[in-house]
Coordinates of C-alpha atoms in Angstrom, one line a residue:
X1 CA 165.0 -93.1 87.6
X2 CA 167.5 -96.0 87.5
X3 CA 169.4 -96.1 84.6
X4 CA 168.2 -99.1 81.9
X5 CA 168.6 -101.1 78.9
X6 CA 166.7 -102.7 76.7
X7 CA 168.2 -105.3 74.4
X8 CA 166.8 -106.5 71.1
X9 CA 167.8 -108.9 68.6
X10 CA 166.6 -110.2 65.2
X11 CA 165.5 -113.8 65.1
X12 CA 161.7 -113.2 65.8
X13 CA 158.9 -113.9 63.9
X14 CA 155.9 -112.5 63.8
X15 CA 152.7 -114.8 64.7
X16 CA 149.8 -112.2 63.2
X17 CA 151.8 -110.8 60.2
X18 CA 150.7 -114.4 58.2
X19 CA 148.9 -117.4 57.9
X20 CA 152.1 -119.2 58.4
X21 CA 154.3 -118.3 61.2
X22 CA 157.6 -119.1 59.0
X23 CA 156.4 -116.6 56.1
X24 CA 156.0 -113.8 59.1
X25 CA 158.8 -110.7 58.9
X26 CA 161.2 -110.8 61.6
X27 CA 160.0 -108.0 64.3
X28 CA 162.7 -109.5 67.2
X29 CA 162.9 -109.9 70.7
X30 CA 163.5 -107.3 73.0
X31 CA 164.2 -107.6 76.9
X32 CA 165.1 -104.9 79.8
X33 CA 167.7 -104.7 82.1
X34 CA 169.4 -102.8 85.1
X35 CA 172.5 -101.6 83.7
X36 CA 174.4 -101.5 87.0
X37 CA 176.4 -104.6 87.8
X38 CA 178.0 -104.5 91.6
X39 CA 179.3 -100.5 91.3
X40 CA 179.5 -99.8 87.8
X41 CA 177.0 -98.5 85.3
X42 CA 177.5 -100.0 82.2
X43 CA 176.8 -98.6 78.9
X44 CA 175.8 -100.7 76.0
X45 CA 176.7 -100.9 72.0
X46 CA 175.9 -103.1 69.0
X47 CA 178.2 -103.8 67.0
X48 CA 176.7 -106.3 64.1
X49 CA 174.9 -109.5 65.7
X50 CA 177.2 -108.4 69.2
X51 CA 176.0 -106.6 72.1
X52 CA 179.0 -105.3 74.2
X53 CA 179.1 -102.9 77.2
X54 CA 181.3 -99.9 76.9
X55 CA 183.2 -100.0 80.3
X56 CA 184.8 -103.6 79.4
X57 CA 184.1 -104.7 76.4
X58 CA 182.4 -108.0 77.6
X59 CA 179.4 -109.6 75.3
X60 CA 176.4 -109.6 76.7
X61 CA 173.3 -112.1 75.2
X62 CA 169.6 -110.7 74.9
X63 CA 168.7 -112.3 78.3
X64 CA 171.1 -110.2 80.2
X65 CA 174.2 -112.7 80.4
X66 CA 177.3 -111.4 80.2
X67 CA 179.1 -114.1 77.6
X68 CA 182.5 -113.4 77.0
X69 CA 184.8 -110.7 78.6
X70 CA 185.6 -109.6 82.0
X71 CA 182.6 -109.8 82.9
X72 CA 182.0 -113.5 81.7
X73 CA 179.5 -114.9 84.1
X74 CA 177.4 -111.9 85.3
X75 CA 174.1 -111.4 84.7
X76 CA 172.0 -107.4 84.6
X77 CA 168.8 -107.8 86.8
X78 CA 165.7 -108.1 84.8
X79 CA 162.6 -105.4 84.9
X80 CA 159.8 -105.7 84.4
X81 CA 158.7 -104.2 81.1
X82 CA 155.5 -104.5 78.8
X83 CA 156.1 -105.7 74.7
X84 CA 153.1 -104.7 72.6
X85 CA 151.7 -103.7 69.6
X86 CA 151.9 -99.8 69.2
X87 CA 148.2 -99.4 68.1
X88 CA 147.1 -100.7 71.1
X89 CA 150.0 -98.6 74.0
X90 CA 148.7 -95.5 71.7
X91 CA 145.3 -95.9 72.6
X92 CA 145.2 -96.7 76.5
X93 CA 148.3 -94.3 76.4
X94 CA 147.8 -91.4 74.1
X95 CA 150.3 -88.7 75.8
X96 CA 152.8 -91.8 75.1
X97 CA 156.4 -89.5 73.7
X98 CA 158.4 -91.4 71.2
X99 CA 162.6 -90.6 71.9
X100 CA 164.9 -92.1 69.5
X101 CA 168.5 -91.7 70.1

């Protein structure tokens, strides 16, 4: 398959995990991506609140933007992906693997 990223960030919160949205536990954003931009394949890393790729350093946002860097200006094409609850992929989805680096 293509080779993909999926970003995710704090800042979220959670609209069932309260009565009040504001009390709700942060449970983030997440968005995929391409990772090839023109030639190159990029790899990604976190470092703190900053996503940057591997090949050049530049800092990329959670909506694929490349904000600072050599790369300043570029944007990774979107795909489309599903967000849900687990409960509900396991059960339409039950040979579902879990991979975690």
């Amino acid at each position: 398959g293509d080779p993909i990223v999926v970003l995710w960030k704090a800042g979220t919160a959670s609209a069932l995990d309260d009565t009040e949205i504001a009390l709700s536990r942060d449970v983030g954003s997440a968005a995929a991506f391409s990772r090839t931009v023109g030639r190159e394949t990029l790899g990604f890393i976190v470092e703190g609140d900053t996503i940057r790729d591997r090949q050049t350093q530049s800092e990329w946002d959670i909506f694929g933007h490349a904000v600072a860097g050599r790369l300043e200006g570029e944007r990774l094409d979107a795909i489309q992906a599903t967000d849900s609850f687990w409960f509900d992929w396991a059960a339409f989805h039950p040979k579902t693997d879990l991979w975690h680096p």
